[in-house]
PDB file of C-alpha atoms in Angstrom:
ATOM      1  CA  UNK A 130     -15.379   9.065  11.012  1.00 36.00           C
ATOM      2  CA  UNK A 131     -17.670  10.678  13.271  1.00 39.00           C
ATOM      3  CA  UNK A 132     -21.187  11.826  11.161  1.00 38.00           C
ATOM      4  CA  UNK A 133     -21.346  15.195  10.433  1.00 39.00           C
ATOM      5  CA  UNK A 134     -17.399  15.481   9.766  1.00 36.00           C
ATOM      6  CA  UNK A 135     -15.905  17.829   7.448  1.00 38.00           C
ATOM      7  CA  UNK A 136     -12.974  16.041   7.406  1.00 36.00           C
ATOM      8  CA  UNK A 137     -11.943  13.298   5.167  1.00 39.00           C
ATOM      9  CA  UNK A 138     -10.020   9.702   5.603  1.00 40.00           C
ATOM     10  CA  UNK A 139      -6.397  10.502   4.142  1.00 43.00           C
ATOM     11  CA  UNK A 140      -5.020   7.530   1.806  1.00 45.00           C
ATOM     12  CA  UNK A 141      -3.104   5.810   4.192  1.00 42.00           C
ATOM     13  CA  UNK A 142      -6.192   5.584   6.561  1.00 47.00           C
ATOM     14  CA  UNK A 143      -8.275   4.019   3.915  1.00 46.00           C
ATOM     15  CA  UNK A 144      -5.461   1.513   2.835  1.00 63.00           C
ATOM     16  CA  UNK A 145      -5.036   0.394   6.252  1.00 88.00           C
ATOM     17  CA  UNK A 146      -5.942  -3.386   6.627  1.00 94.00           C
ATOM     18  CA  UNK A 147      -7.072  -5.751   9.519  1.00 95.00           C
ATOM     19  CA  UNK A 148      -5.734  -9.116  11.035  1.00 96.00           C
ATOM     20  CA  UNK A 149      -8.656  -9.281  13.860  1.00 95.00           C
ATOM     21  CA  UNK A 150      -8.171 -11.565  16.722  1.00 96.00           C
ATOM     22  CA  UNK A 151      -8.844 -15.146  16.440  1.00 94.00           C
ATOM     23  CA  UNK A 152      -7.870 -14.824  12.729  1.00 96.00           C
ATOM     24  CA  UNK A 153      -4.648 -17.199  11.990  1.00 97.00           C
ATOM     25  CA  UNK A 154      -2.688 -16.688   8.275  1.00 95.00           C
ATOM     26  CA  UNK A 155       0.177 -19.085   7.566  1.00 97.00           C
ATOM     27  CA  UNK A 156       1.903 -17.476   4.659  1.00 95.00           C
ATOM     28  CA  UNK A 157       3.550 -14.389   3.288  1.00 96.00           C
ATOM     29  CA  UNK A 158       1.963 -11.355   3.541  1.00 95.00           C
ATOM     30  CA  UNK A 159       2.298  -8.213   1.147  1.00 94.00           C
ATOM     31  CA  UNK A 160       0.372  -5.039   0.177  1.00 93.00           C
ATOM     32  CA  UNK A 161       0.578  -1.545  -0.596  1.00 92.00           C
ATOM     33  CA  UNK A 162      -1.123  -0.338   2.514  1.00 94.00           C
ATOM     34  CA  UNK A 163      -0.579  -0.012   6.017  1.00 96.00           C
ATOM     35  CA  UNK A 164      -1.924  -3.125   7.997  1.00 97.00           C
ATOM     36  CA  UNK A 165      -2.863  -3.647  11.992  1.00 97.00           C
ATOM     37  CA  UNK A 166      -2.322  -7.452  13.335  1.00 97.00           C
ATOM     38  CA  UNK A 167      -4.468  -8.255  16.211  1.00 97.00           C
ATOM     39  CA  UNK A 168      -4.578 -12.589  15.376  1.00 97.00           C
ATOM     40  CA  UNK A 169      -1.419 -14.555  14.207  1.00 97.00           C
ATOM     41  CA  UNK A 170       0.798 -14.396  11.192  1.00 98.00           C
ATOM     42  CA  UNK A 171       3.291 -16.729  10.828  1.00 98.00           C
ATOM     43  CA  UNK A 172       4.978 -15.674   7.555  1.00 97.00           C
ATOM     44  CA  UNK A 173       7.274 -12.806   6.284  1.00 98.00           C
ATOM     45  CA  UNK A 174       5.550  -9.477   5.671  1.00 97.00           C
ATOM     46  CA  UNK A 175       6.422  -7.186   3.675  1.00 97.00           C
ATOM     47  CA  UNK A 176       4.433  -3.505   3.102  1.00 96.00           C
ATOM     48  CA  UNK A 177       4.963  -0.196   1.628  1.00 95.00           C
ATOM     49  CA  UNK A 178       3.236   1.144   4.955  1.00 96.00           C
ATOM     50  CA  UNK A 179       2.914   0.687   8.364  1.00 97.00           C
ATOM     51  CA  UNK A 180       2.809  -2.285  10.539  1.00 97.00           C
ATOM     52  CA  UNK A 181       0.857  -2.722  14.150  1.00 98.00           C
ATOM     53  CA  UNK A 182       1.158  -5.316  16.374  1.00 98.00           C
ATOM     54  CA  UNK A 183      -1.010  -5.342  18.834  1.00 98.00           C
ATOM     55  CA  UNK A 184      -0.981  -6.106  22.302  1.00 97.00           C
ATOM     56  CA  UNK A 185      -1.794  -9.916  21.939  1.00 97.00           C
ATOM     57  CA  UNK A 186      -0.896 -10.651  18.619  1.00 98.00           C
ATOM     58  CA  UNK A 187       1.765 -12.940  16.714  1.00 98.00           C
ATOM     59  CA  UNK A 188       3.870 -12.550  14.037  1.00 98.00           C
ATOM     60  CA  UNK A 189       6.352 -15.133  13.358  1.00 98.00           C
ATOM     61  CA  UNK A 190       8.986 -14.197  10.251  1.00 98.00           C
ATOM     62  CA  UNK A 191      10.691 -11.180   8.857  1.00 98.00           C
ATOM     63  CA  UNK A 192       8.923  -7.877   8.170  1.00 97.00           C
ATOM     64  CA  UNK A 193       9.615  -4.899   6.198  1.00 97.00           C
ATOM     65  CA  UNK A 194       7.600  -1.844   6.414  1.00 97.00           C
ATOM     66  CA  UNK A 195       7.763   1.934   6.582  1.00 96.00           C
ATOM     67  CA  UNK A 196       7.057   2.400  10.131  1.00 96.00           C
ATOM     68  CA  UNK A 197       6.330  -0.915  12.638  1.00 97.00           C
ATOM     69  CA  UNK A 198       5.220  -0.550  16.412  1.00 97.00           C
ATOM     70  CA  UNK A 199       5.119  -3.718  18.472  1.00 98.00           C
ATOM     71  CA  UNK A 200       2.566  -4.292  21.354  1.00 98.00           C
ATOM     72  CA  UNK A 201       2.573  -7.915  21.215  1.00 98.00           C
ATOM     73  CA  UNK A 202       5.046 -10.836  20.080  1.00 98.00           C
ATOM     74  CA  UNK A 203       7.200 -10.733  17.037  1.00 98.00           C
ATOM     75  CA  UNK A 204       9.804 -13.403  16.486  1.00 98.00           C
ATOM     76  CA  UNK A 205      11.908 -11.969  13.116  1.00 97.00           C
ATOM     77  CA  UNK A 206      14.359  -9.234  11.884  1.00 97.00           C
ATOM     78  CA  UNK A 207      13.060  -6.141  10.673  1.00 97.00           C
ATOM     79  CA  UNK A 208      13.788  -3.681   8.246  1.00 95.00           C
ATOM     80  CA  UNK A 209      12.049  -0.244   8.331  1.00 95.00           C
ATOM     81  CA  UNK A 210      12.427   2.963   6.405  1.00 93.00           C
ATOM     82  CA  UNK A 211      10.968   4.655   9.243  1.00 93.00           C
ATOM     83  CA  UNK A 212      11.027   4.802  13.308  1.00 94.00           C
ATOM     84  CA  UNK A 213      10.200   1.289  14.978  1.00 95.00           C
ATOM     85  CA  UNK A 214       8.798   1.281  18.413  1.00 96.00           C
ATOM     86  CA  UNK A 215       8.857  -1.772  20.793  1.00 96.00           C
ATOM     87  CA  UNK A 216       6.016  -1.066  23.748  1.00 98.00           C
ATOM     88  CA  UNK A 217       6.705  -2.453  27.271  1.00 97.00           C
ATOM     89  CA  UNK A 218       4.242  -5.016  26.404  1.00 98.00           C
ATOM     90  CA  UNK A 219       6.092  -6.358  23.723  1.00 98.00           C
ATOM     91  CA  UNK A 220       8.016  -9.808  23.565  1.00 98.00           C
ATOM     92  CA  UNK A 221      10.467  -9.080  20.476  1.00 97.00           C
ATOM     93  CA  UNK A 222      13.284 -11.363  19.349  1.00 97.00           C
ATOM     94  CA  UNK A 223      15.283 -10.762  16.561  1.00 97.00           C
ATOM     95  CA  UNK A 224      17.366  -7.882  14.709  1.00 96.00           C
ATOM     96  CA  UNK A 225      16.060  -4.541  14.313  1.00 95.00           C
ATOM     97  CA  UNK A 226      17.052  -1.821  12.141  1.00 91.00           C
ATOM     98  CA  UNK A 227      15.193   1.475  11.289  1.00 87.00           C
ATOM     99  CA  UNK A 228      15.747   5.421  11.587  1.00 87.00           C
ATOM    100  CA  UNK A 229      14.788   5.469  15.181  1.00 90.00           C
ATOM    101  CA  UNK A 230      14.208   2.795  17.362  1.00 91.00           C
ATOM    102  CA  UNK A 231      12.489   3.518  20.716  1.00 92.00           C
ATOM    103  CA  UNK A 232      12.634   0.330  23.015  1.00 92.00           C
ATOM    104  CA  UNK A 233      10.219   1.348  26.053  1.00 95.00           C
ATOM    105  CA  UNK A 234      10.961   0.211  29.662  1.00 95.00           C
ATOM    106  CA  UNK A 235       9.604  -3.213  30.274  1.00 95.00           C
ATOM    107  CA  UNK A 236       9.817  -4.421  26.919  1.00 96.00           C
ATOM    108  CA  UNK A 237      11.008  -7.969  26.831  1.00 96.00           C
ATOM    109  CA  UNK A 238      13.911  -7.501  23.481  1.00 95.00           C
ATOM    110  CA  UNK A 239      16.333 -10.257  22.162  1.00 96.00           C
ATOM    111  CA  UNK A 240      18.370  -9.149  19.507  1.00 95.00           C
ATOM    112  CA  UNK A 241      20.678  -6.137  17.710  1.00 93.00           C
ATOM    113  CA  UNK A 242      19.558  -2.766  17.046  1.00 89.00           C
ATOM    114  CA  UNK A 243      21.214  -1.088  13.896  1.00 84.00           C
ATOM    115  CA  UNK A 244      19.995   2.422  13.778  1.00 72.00           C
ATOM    116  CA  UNK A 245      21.894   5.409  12.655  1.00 69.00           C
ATOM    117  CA  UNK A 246      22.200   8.357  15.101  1.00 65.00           C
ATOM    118  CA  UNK A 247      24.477  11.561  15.799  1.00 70.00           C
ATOM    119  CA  UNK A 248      25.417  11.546  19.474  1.00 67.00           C
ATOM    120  CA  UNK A 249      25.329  14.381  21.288  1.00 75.00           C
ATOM    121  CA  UNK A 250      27.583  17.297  21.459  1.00 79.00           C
ATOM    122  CA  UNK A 251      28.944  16.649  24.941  1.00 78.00           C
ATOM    123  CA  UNK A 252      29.367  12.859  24.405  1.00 70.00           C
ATOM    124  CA  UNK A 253      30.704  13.734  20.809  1.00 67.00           C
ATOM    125  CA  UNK A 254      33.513  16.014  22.230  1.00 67.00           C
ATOM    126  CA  UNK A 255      34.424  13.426  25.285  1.00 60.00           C
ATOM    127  CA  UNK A 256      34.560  10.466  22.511  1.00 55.00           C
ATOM    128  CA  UNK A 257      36.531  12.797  19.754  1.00 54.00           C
ATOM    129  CA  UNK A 258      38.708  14.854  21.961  1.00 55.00           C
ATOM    130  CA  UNK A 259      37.098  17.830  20.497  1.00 50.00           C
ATOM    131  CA  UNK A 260      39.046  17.216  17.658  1.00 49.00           C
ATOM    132  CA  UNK A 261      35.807  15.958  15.192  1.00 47.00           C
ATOM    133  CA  UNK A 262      36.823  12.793  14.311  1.00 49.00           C
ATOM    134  CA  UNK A 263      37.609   9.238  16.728  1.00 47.00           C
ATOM    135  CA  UNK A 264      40.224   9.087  17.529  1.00 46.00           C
ATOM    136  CA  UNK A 265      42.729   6.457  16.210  1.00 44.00           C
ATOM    137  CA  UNK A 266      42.410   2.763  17.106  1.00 45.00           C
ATOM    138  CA  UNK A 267      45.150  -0.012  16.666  1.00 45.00           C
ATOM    139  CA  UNK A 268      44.278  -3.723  16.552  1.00 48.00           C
ATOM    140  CA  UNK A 269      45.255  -5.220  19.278  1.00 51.00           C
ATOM    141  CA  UNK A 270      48.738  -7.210  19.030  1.00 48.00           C
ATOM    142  CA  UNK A 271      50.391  -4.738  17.240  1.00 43.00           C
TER     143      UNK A 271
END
């Protein structure tokens, strides 16, 4: 916060924790806050906030978090309540799921994506024959 600032730190900013670079925790990892890895996990982690990954970092196991954004390398599924974004730096492998997921060009992804979405009108209509519903699918053999 710059000096001289009206403004204060919300919450979230203050609960926001630190994995610097060159820092190395083998184990799992859970907290109320949001958190920022810029060293090496290797070890599920599980928050009621955010997650960061930065460019350079490594997290090895599952995470769960409100909202995660991946700039480095993460080797686990994830589970978010909130949007996930992979950066085109990111090596990812594993299963996502979240209530967006934006994969940007140039990210290196392995995995599934489970995110619920409404498609578009026009691709809606062409899919649904207008009619508002799938249409009508037999297994095949029958």
């Amino acid at each position: 916060m710059a000096r001289g600032s009206t403004t204060t730190r919300s919450e979230s900013d203050a609960a926001e924790s630190l994995i610097g670079r060159g820092a190395r925790i083998r184990g799992r990892v859970h907290g109320d806050g949001s958190l920022r890895v810029e060293g090496s996990v290797e070890g599920n982690i599980q928050l009621a906030g955010d997650l960061e990954i930065e460019d350079g970092a490594t997290v090895t196991g599952d995470v769960e978090a409100s909202s995660l954004v991946v700039s480095g390398q993460l080797t686990g599924d994830v589970v978010s309540r909130g949007p996930v974004t992979i950066r085109a730096t990111a090596q990812y492998a594993g299963n996502v799921g979240g209530s967006e997921v934006i994969l940007e060009e140039g990210a290196a992804f392995t995995g599934r994506i489970e995110a619920e979405f409404d498609l578009p009108a026009e691709l809606s209509e062409r899919t649904t024959g207008g009619r508002g519903h799938a249409p009508r699918r037999e297994p095949a053999g029958r």
